[in-house]
mmCIF file of C-alpha atoms in Angstrom:
data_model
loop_
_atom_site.group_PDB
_atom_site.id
_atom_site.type_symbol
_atom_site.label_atom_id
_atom_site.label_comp_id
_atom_site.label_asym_id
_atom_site.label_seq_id
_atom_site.Cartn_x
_atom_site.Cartn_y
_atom_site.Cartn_z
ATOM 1 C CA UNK A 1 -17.772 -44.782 -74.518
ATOM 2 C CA UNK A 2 -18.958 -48.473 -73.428
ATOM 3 C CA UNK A 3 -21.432 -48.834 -70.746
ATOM 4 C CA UNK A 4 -20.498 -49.783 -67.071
ATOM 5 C CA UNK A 5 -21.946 -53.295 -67.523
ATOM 6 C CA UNK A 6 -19.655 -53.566 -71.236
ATOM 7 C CA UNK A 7 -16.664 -52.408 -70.206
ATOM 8 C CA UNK A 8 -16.265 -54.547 -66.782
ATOM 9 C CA UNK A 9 -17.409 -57.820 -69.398
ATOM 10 C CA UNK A 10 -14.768 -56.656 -71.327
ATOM 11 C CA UNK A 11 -12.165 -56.157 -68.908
ATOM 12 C CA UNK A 12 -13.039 -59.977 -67.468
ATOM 13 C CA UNK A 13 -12.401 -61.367 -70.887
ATOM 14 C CA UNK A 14 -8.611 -59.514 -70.754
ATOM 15 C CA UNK A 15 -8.164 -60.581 -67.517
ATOM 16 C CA UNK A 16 -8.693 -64.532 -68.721
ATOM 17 C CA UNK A 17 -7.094 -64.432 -71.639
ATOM 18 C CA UNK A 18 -3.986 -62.943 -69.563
ATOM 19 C CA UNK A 19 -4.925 -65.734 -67.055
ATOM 20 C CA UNK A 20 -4.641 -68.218 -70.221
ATOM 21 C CA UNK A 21 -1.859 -67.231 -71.805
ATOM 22 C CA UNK A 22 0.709 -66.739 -68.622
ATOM 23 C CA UNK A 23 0.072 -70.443 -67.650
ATOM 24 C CA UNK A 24 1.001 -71.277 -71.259
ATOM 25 C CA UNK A 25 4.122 -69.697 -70.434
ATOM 26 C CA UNK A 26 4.358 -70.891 -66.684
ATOM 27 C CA UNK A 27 3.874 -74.569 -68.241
ATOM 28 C CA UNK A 28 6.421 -74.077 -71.442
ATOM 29 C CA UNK A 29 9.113 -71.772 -69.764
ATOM 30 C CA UNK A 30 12.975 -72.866 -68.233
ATOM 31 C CA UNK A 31 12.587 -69.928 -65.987
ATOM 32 C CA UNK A 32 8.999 -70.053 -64.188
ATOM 33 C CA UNK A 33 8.947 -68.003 -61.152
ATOM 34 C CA UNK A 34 9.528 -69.586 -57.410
ATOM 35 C CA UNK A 35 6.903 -71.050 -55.691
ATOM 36 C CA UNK A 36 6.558 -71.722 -52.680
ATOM 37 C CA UNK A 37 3.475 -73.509 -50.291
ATOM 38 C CA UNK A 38 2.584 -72.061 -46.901
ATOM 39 C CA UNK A 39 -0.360 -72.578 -44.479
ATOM 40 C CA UNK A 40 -1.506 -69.812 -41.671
ATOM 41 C CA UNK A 41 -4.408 -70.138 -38.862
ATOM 42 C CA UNK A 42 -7.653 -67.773 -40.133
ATOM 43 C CA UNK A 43 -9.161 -66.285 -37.069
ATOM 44 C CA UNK A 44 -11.941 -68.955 -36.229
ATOM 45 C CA UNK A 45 -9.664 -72.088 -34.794
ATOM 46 C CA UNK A 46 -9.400 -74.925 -36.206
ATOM 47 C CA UNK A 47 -9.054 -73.157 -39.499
ATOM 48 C CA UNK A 48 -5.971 -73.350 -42.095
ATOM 49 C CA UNK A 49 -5.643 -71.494 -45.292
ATOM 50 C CA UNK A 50 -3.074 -72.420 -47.678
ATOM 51 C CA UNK A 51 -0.663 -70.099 -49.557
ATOM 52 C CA UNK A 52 1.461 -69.854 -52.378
ATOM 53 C CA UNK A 53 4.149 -67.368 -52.373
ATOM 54 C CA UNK A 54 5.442 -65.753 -56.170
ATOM 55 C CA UNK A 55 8.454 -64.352 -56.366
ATOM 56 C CA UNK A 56 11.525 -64.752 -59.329
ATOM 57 C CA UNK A 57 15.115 -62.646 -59.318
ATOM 58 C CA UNK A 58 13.089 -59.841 -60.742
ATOM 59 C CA UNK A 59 10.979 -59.680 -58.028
ATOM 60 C CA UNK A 60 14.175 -59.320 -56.007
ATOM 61 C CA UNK A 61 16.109 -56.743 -57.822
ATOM 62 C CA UNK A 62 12.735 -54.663 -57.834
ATOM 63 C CA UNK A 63 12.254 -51.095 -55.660
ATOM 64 C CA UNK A 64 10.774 -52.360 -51.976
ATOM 65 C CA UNK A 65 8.360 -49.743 -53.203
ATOM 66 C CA UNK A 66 6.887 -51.686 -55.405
ATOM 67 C CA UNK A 67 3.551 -53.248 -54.248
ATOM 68 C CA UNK A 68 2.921 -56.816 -53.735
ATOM 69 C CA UNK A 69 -0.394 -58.023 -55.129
ATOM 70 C CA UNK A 70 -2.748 -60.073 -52.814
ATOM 71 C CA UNK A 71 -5.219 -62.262 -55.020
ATOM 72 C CA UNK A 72 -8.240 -63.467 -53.548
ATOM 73 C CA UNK A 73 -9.881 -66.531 -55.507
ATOM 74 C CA UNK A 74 -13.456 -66.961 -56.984
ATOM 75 C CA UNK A 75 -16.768 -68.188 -54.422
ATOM 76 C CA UNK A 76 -15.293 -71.278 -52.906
ATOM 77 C CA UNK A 77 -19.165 -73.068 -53.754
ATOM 78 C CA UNK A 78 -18.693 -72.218 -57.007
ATOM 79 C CA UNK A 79 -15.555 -73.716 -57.409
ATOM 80 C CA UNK A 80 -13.326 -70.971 -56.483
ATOM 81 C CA UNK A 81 -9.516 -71.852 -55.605
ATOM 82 C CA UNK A 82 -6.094 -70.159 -55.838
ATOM 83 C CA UNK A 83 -5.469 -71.971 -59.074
ATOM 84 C CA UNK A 84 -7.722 -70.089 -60.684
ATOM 85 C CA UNK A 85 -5.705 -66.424 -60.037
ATOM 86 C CA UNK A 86 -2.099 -68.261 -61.105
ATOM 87 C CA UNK A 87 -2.208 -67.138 -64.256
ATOM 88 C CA UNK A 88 -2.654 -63.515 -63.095
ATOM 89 C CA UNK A 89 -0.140 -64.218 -60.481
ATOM 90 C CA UNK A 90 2.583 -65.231 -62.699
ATOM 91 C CA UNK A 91 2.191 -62.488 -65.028
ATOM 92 C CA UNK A 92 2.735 -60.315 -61.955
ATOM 93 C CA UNK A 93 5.790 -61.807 -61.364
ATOM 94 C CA UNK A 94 6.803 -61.864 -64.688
ATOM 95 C CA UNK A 95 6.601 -57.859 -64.821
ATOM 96 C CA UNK A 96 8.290 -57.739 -61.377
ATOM 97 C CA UNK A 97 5.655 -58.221 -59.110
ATOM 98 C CA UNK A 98 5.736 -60.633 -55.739
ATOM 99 C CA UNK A 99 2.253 -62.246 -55.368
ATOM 100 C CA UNK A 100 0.238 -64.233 -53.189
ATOM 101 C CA UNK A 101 -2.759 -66.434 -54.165
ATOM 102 C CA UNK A 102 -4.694 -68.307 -51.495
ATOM 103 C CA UNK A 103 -7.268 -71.173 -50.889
ATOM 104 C CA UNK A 104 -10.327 -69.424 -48.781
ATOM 105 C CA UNK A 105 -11.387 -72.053 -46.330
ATOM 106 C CA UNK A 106 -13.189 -75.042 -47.796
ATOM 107 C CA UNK A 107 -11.254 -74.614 -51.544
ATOM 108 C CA UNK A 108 -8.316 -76.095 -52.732
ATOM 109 C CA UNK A 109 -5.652 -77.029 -49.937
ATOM 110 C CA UNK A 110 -7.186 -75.034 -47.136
ATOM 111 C CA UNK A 111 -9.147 -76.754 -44.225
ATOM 112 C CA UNK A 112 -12.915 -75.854 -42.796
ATOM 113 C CA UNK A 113 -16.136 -75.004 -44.551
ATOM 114 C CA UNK A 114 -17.273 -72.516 -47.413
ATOM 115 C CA UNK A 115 -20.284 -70.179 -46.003
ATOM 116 C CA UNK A 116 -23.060 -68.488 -47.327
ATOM 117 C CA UNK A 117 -22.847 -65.321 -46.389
ATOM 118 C CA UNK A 118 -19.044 -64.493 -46.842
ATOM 119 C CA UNK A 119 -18.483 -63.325 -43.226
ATOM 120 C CA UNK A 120 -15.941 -66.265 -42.500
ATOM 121 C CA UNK A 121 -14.611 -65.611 -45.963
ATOM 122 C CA UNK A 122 -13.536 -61.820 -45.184
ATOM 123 C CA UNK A 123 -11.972 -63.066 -41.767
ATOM 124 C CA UNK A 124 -9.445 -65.556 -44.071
ATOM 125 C CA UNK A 125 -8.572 -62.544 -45.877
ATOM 126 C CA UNK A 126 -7.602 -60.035 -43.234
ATOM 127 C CA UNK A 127 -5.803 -63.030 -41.166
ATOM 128 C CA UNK A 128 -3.800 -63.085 -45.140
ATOM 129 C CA UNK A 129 -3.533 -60.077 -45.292
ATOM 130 C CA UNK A 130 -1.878 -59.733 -41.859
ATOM 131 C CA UNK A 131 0.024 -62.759 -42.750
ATOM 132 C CA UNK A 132 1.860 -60.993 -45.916
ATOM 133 C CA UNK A 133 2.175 -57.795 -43.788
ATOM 134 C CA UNK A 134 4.227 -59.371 -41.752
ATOM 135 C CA UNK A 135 6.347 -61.254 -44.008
ATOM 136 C CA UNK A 136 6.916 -58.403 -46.431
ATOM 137 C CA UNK A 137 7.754 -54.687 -46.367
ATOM 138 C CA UNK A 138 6.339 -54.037 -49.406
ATOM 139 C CA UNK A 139 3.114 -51.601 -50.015
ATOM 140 C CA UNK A 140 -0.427 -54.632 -50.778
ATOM 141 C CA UNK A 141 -2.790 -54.494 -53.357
ATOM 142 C CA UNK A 142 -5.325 -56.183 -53.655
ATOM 143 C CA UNK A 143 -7.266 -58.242 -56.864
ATOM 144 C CA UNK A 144 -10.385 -60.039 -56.366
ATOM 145 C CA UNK A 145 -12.310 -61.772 -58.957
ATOM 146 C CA UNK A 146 -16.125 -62.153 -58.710
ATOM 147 C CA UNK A 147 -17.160 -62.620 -54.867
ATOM 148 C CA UNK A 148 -13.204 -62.822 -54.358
ATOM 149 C CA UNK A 149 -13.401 -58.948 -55.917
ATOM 150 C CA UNK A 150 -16.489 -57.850 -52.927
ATOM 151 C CA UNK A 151 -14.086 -59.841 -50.155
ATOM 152 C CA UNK A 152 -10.924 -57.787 -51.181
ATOM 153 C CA UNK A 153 -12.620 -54.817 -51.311
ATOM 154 C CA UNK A 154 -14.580 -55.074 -47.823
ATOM 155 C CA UNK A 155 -10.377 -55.237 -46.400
ATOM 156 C CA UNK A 156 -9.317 -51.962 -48.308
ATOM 157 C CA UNK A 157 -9.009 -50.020 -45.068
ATOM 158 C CA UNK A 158 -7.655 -52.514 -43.006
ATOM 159 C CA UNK A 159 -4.781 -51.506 -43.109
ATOM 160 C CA UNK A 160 -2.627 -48.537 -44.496
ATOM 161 C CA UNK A 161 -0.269 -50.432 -46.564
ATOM 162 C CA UNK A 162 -2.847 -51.387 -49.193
ATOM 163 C CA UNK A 163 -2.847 -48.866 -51.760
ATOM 164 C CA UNK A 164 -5.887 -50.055 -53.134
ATOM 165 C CA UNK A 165 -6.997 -53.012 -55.606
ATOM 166 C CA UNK A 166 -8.928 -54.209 -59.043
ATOM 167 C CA UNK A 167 -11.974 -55.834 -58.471
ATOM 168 C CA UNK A 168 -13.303 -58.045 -61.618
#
């Protein structure tokens, strides 16, 4: 059996090579899932975090049981951004998955500042989290990669529609 330490490396190198290859696909195939761009108010004003919404047909036709998956993005300081989880979140969709990636504030299309300690950072995901709540009936889980993974995880009880997550 591989170490703790070994087997997360190795489950970070799956996760970008899965990451790699779907936006080969997303970039080469007729029928890329729908996209589509949406911005919400976090709960400090003056602060907007930008959305994308994954969905395709499949997505559709799938059980309303089926969970949607919530991906929260790398340390914004560190160059963290939603673009960074579309691979994962078109291979979700691809299997039948709706998704939602997100800029946290200061990365990619969202407005404000990045912080240091992350306490901002949690408040963009729970006002996300309530966003997709309310715009879906579907069970949430969440994915969070690197400080993205300790931000999704510190929202796990937040609310009783996320049946729980994957933190890399």
């Amino acid at each position: 059996m591989l170490p703790g330490c070994h087997l997360a490396f190795l489950f970070l190198i799956c996760a970008i090579l899965i990451s790699w290859t779907a936006t080969a696909i997303m970039e080469s195939s007729s029928s890329a899932p729908q996209r589509s761009l949406f911005r919400i108010h976090s709960s400090d004003a003056g602060v907007v975090l930008q959305g994308e919404w994954w969905s395709s047909p499949l997505c559709d036709a799938a059980p309303s049981t089926r969970p949607l998956f919530l991906f929260v993005h790398q340390y914004t300081v560190m160059g963290g951004s939603r673009q960074l989880m579309a691979g994962m979140a078109h291979h979700a969709v691809s299997s039948g998955y709706e998704a939602v990636t997100f800029d946290l504030r200061g990365a990619g299309g969202s407005s404000g500042s990045s912080t240091y300690r992350n306490k901002s950072e949690r408040d963009d995901v729970l006002a996300m989290l309530r966003h997709v709540e309310s715009s879906s009936s579907r069970p949430l889980f969440l994915v969070g990669s690197s400080a993205g993974a300790a931000l999704a995880g510190s929202v796990l009880e937040a609310s009783p529609r996320v049946l729980g997550g994957l933190f890399v």
